[in-house]
PDB file of C-alpha atoms in Angstrom:
ATOM      1  CA  MET N   1       7.956 -12.469  -2.362  1.00 51.00           C
ATOM      2  CA  PRO N   2       8.913 -16.116  -1.742  1.00 57.00           C
ATOM      3  CA  VAL N   3       6.547 -18.798  -3.046  1.00 58.00           C
ATOM      4  CA  LEU N   4       6.356 -20.535   0.353  1.00 56.00           C
ATOM      5  CA  HIS N   5       5.204 -17.285   1.989  1.00 53.00           C
ATOM      6  CA  LEU N   6       2.555 -16.734  -0.689  1.00 55.00           C
ATOM      7  CA  THR N   7       1.361 -20.334  -0.352  1.00 58.00           C
ATOM      8  CA  LYS N   8       1.030 -20.011   3.422  1.00 58.00           C
ATOM      9  CA  ARG N   9      -0.812 -16.703   3.048  1.00 55.00           C
ATOM     10  CA  PHE N  10      -3.188 -18.237   0.488  1.00 57.00           C
ATOM     11  CA  PHE N  11      -4.187 -21.177   2.676  1.00 58.00           C
ATOM     12  CA  GLY N  12      -4.355 -18.959   5.757  1.00 57.00           C
ATOM     13  CA  SER N  13      -6.656 -16.545   3.956  1.00 58.00           C
ATOM     14  CA  LEU N  14      -9.132 -19.336   3.228  1.00 58.00           C
ATOM     15  CA  VAL N  15      -9.935 -19.483   6.952  1.00 59.00           C
ATOM     16  CA  PRO N  16     -12.250 -16.510   7.534  1.00 66.00           C
ATOM     17  CA  LEU N  17     -11.105 -15.894  11.106  1.00 84.00           C
ATOM     18  CA  GLY N  18      -9.605 -12.775  12.582  1.00 90.00           C
ATOM     19  CA  PRO N  19      -6.981 -12.643  15.294  1.00 95.00           C
ATOM     20  CA  SER N  20      -7.750 -14.188  18.662  1.00 96.00           C
ATOM     21  CA  ALA N  21      -9.512 -11.877  21.102  1.00 96.00           C
ATOM     22  CA  GLU N  22      -6.225 -11.602  23.023  1.00 97.00           C
ATOM     23  CA  ASN N  23      -4.201 -10.686  19.909  1.00 97.00           C
ATOM     24  CA  ASP N  24      -6.852  -8.241  18.747  1.00 98.00           C
ATOM     25  CA  ALA N  25      -6.899  -6.447  22.118  1.00 98.00           C
ATOM     26  CA  TRP N  26      -3.086  -6.397  22.195  1.00 98.00           C
ATOM     27  CA  ALA N  27      -2.942  -5.010  18.641  1.00 98.00           C
ATOM     28  CA  ARG N  28      -5.481  -2.285  19.362  1.00 98.00           C
ATOM     29  CA  ALA N  29      -3.471  -1.243  22.448  1.00 98.00           C
ATOM     30  CA  GLN N  30      -0.478  -0.583  20.155  1.00 98.00           C
ATOM     31  CA  LEU N  31      -2.340   1.676  17.740  1.00 98.00           C
ATOM     32  CA  LEU N  32      -3.157   5.369  17.668  1.00 98.00           C
ATOM     33  CA  ASP N  33      -6.821   6.295  17.180  1.00 98.00           C
ATOM     34  CA  GLY N  34      -6.433   6.926  13.436  1.00 98.00           C
ATOM     35  CA  GLU N  35      -4.553   3.639  13.054  1.00 98.00           C
ATOM     36  CA  LYS N  36      -7.301   1.766  14.929  1.00 98.00           C
ATOM     37  CA  ALA N  37      -9.844   3.095  12.435  1.00 98.00           C
ATOM     38  CA  LEU N  38      -7.729   1.648   9.603  1.00 98.00           C
ATOM     39  CA  TRP N  39      -7.211  -1.641  11.496  1.00 98.00           C
ATOM     40  CA  ASN N  40     -10.998  -1.945  11.784  1.00 97.00           C
ATOM     41  CA  ARG N  41     -11.313  -1.704   7.982  1.00 97.00           C
ATOM     42  CA  MET N  42      -8.837  -4.533   7.316  1.00 96.00           C
ATOM     43  CA  SER N  43     -10.224  -7.998   6.582  1.00 93.00           C
ATOM     44  CA  ARG N  44     -10.296 -10.489   9.440  1.00 94.00           C
ATOM     45  CA  GLN N  45      -7.667 -12.605   7.687  1.00 92.00           C
ATOM     46  CA  ASP N  46      -5.364  -9.602   7.137  1.00 94.00           C
ATOM     47  CA  ARG N  47      -5.732  -8.585  10.792  1.00 96.00           C
ATOM     48  CA  ARG N  48      -4.897 -12.148  11.895  1.00 96.00           C
ATOM     49  CA  HIS N  49      -1.827 -12.263   9.646  1.00 94.00           C
ATOM     50  CA  SER N  50      -0.655  -8.822  10.758  1.00 97.00           C
ATOM     51  CA  ALA N  51      -1.089  -9.602  14.468  1.00 98.00           C
ATOM     52  CA  ASP N  52       1.013 -12.735  13.955  1.00 97.00           C
ATOM     53  CA  VAL N  53       3.666 -10.676  12.143  1.00 97.00           C
ATOM     54  CA  ALA N  54       3.704  -8.113  14.963  1.00 98.00           C
ATOM     55  CA  ARG N  55       4.097 -10.813  17.627  1.00 98.00           C
ATOM     56  CA  ARG N  56       7.055 -12.261  15.675  1.00 98.00           C
ATOM     57  CA  VAL N  57       8.612  -8.776  15.409  1.00 98.00           C
ATOM     58  CA  VAL N  58       8.420  -8.397  19.187  1.00 98.00           C
ATOM     59  CA  GLY N  59      10.072 -11.808  19.524  1.00 97.00           C
ATOM     60  CA  LEU N  60      12.868 -10.776  17.162  1.00 97.00           C
ATOM     61  CA  LEU N  61      13.475  -7.242  18.465  1.00 97.00           C
ATOM     62  CA  GLY N  62      12.517  -7.485  22.130  1.00 95.00           C
ATOM     63  CA  ASP N  63      12.654  -4.049  23.759  1.00 89.00           C
ATOM     64  CA  ASP N  64      13.645  -2.463  20.440  1.00 89.00           C
ATOM     65  CA  ALA N  65      10.127  -3.174  19.164  1.00 96.00           C
ATOM     66  CA  ASP N  66       8.587   0.120  20.221  1.00 97.00           C
ATOM     67  CA  ARG N  67       5.019   1.199  19.407  1.00 98.00           C
ATOM     68  CA  PRO N  68       5.713   2.621  15.903  1.00 98.00           C
ATOM     69  CA  VAL N  69       7.555  -0.571  14.892  1.00 98.00           C
ATOM     70  CA  ILE N  70       4.740  -2.765  16.190  1.00 98.00           C
ATOM     71  CA  ALA N  71       2.231  -0.543  14.367  1.00 98.00           C
ATOM     72  CA  ALA N  72       4.328  -0.951  11.197  1.00 98.00           C
ATOM     73  CA  ALA N  73       3.991  -4.724  11.518  1.00 98.00           C
ATOM     74  CA  LEU N  74       0.272  -4.503  12.263  1.00 98.00           C
ATOM     75  CA  LEU N  75      -0.527  -2.143   9.405  1.00 98.00           C
ATOM     76  CA  HIS N  76       1.990  -2.970   6.657  1.00 98.00           C
ATOM     77  CA  ASP N  77      -0.798  -4.326   4.410  1.00 95.00           C
ATOM     78  CA  VAL N  78      -3.457  -1.730   5.274  1.00 98.00           C
ATOM     79  CA  GLY N  79      -3.416  -0.377   1.709  1.00 96.00           C
ATOM     80  CA  LYS N  80      -5.208  -3.541   0.568  1.00 94.00           C
ATOM     81  CA  ILE N  81      -8.463  -2.240   2.038  1.00 94.00           C
ATOM     82  CA  ASP N  82      -9.098   0.035  -0.938  1.00 88.00           C
ATOM     83  CA  SER N  83      -9.060  -2.824  -3.445  1.00 87.00           C
ATOM     84  CA  GLY N  84     -11.894  -4.824  -1.895  1.00 88.00           C
ATOM     85  CA  LEU N  85     -10.504  -8.026  -3.429  1.00 89.00           C
ATOM     86  CA  GLY N  86     -11.192 -11.458  -1.987  1.00 85.00           C
ATOM     87  CA  THR N  87      -8.690 -14.291  -1.801  1.00 81.00           C
ATOM     88  CA  MET N  88      -9.078 -15.644  -5.333  1.00 83.00           C
ATOM     89  CA  GLN N  89      -9.021 -12.148  -6.844  1.00 84.00           C
ATOM     90  CA  ARG N  90      -5.827 -11.420  -4.877  1.00 80.00           C
ATOM     91  CA  VAL N  91      -4.260 -14.538  -6.362  1.00 83.00           C
ATOM     92  CA  ALA N  92      -5.265 -13.340  -9.836  1.00 82.00           C
ATOM     93  CA  ALA N  93      -3.812  -9.893  -9.094  1.00 84.00           C
ATOM     94  CA  THR N  94      -0.499 -11.363  -7.937  1.00 84.00           C
ATOM     95  CA  LEU N  95      -0.283 -13.563 -11.027  1.00 86.00           C
ATOM     96  CA  SER N  96      -1.222 -10.607 -13.257  1.00 80.00           C
ATOM     97  CA  ALA N  97       1.640  -8.607 -11.783  1.00 75.00           C
ATOM     98  CA  LYS N  98       4.040 -11.475 -12.465  1.00 81.00           C
ATOM     99  CA  VAL N  99       2.943 -11.608 -16.120  1.00 75.00           C
ATOM    100  CA  ALA N 100       2.369  -7.924 -16.921  1.00 73.00           C
ATOM    101  CA  GLY N 101       4.698  -6.365 -14.352  1.00 72.00           C
ATOM    102  CA  ARG N 102       3.843  -4.285 -11.303  1.00 74.00           C
ATOM    103  CA  ASP N 103       4.274  -1.083 -13.317  1.00 77.00           C
ATOM    104  CA  THR N 104       1.035  -1.812 -15.166  1.00 79.00           C
ATOM    105  CA  ALA N 105      -0.803  -1.118 -11.904  1.00 75.00           C
ATOM    106  CA  GLU N 106      -0.488   2.608 -12.687  1.00 81.00           C
ATOM    107  CA  LEU N 107      -2.550   2.094 -15.838  1.00 80.00           C
ATOM    108  CA  TRP N 108      -4.997  -0.322 -14.236  1.00 86.00           C
ATOM    109  CA  VAL N 109      -5.806   2.117 -11.429  1.00 84.00           C
ATOM    110  CA  ARG N 110      -7.095   4.528 -14.088  1.00 88.00           C
ATOM    111  CA  SER N 111      -9.436   1.843 -15.404  1.00 84.00           C
ATOM    112  CA  SER N 112     -12.693   0.631 -13.881  1.00 85.00           C
ATOM    113  CA  GLY N 113     -14.184  -2.498 -12.375  1.00 87.00           C
ATOM    114  CA  VAL N 114     -12.002  -5.429 -11.393  1.00 85.00           C
ATOM    115  CA  THR N 115      -9.067  -4.110 -13.431  1.00 88.00           C
ATOM    116  CA  ARG N 116      -9.031  -0.963 -11.293  1.00 89.00           C
ATOM    117  CA  ARG N 117      -9.336  -3.025  -8.118  1.00 90.00           C
ATOM    118  CA  ILE N 118      -6.378  -5.190  -9.167  1.00 90.00           C
ATOM    119  CA  GLY N 119      -4.369  -2.020  -9.791  1.00 89.00           C
ATOM    120  CA  LEU N 120      -5.286  -0.717  -6.336  1.00 91.00           C
ATOM    121  CA  TYR N 121      -4.276  -4.030  -4.785  1.00 89.00           C
ATOM    122  CA  LEU N 122      -0.905  -3.944  -6.524  1.00 91.00           C
ATOM    123  CA  LYS N 123      -0.356  -0.374  -5.320  1.00 92.00           C
ATOM    124  CA  HIS N 124      -1.245  -1.246  -1.729  1.00 93.00           C
ATOM    125  CA  PRO N 125       2.176  -0.277  -0.334  1.00 95.00           C
ATOM    126  CA  GLU N 126       1.894   3.313  -1.583  1.00 96.00           C
ATOM    127  CA  ILE N 127      -1.792   3.555  -0.699  1.00 96.00           C
ATOM    128  CA  GLY N 128      -1.171   2.155   2.782  1.00 98.00           C
ATOM    129  CA  GLY N 129       1.692   4.547   3.394  1.00 98.00           C
ATOM    130  CA  ASP N 130      -0.505   7.473   2.400  1.00 98.00           C
ATOM    131  CA  LEU N 131      -3.405   6.294   4.588  1.00 98.00           C
ATOM    132  CA  LEU N 132      -1.102   5.916   7.580  1.00 98.00           C
ATOM    133  CA  GLU N 133       0.568   9.258   7.046  1.00 98.00           C
ATOM    134  CA  MET N 134      -2.855  10.939   6.880  1.00 98.00           C
ATOM    135  CA  ALA N 135      -3.863   9.051  10.063  1.00 98.00           C
ATOM    136  CA  GLY N 136      -0.959  10.652  11.937  1.00 98.00           C
ATOM    137  CA  SER N 137       1.253   7.568  12.165  1.00 98.00           C
ATOM    138  CA  ASP N 138       4.922   7.730  13.032  1.00 98.00           C
ATOM    139  CA  PRO N 139       7.275   7.945  10.013  1.00 98.00           C
ATOM    140  CA  ILE N 140       8.568   4.403  10.694  1.00 98.00           C
ATOM    141  CA  THR N 141       5.027   3.058  10.453  1.00 98.00           C
ATOM    142  CA  PHE N 142       4.029   4.738   7.189  1.00 98.00           C
ATOM    143  CA  THR N 143       7.462   4.335   5.616  1.00 98.00           C
ATOM    144  CA  TRP N 144       7.459   0.579   6.200  1.00 98.00           C
ATOM    145  CA  ALA N 145       3.998   0.284   4.636  1.00 98.00           C
ATOM    146  CA  ARG N 146       5.388   2.027   1.535  1.00 98.00           C
ATOM    147  CA  GLU N 147       8.659   0.082   1.412  1.00 98.00           C
ATOM    148  CA  HIS N 148       7.811  -3.466   2.545  1.00 96.00           C
ATOM    149  CA  HIS N 149       7.756  -4.849  -1.021  1.00 93.00           C
ATOM    150  CA  LEU N 150      10.892  -3.008  -2.158  1.00 95.00           C
ATOM    151  CA  PRO N 151      14.286  -4.715  -2.349  1.00 96.00           C
ATOM    152  CA  ALA N 152      16.277  -4.362   0.880  1.00 97.00           C
ATOM    153  CA  ASP N 153      18.761  -1.990  -0.719  1.00 97.00           C
ATOM    154  CA  ARG N 154      15.935   0.548  -1.169  1.00 97.00           C
ATOM    155  CA  TRP N 155      14.678   0.511   2.447  1.00 98.00           C
ATOM    156  CA  THR N 156      15.184   3.808   4.249  1.00 98.00           C
ATOM    157  CA  ILE N 157      14.401   2.824   7.844  1.00 97.00           C
ATOM    158  CA  ASP N 158      16.927   1.360  10.274  1.00 97.00           C
ATOM    159  CA  PRO N 159      18.155  -1.889   8.659  1.00 97.00           C
ATOM    160  CA  ALA N 160      17.849  -3.876  11.916  1.00 96.00           C
ATOM    161  CA  ILE N 161      14.181  -2.903  12.203  1.00 97.00           C
ATOM    162  CA  ALA N 162      13.459  -3.398   8.500  1.00 98.00           C
ATOM    163  CA  ASN N 163      15.125  -6.828   8.495  1.00 97.00           C
ATOM    164  CA  ALA N 164      13.090  -7.921  11.520  1.00 98.00           C
ATOM    165  CA  LEU N 165       9.845  -6.653   9.962  1.00 98.00           C
ATOM    166  CA  ALA N 166      10.620  -8.448   6.689  1.00 97.00           C
ATOM    167  CA  ALA N 167      11.662 -11.679   8.416  1.00 97.00           C
ATOM    168  CA  ALA N 168       8.517 -11.674  10.530  1.00 97.00           C
ATOM    169  CA  ASP N 169       6.360 -11.208   7.431  1.00 94.00           C
ATOM    170  CA  ASP N 170       8.098 -14.010   5.514  1.00 88.00           C
ATOM    171  CA  ASP N 171       7.524 -16.572   8.233  1.00 63.00           C
TER     172      ASP N 171
END
């Protein structure tokens, strides 16, 4: 993930505000009931970020941004809810992954305390994909949650959609 994106996310996460009332209502109108329940569990800052990403996706794709694609943008980070980490702990988790490698998350998940929570945070794509699949989401929605941190050559959804989702998240 680019440093500029991470820097913007860090400073944005320091402001404990959710999406505007208009963006929140718009987001909820795009989601299935099971997805809304997951949206409600996301932090205010994550909901604000995701609503912004979804709006950018609509701007990039226009009419090709159908409900499952918008839901993918809104819920791509939903797997972070299981970690319960705050902003500074998320920074520590990201740095830990850079030093120890993301593969160590498998071991950390089997641990306890903050180490386990860091492992869960690092595995948020897989966890989010599973949560969305169990919630009855469209395959595009849960697949993007699983794949959004993978290199582009490993994405399995339509490249035009995946590129728009990735570009909207990097902004």
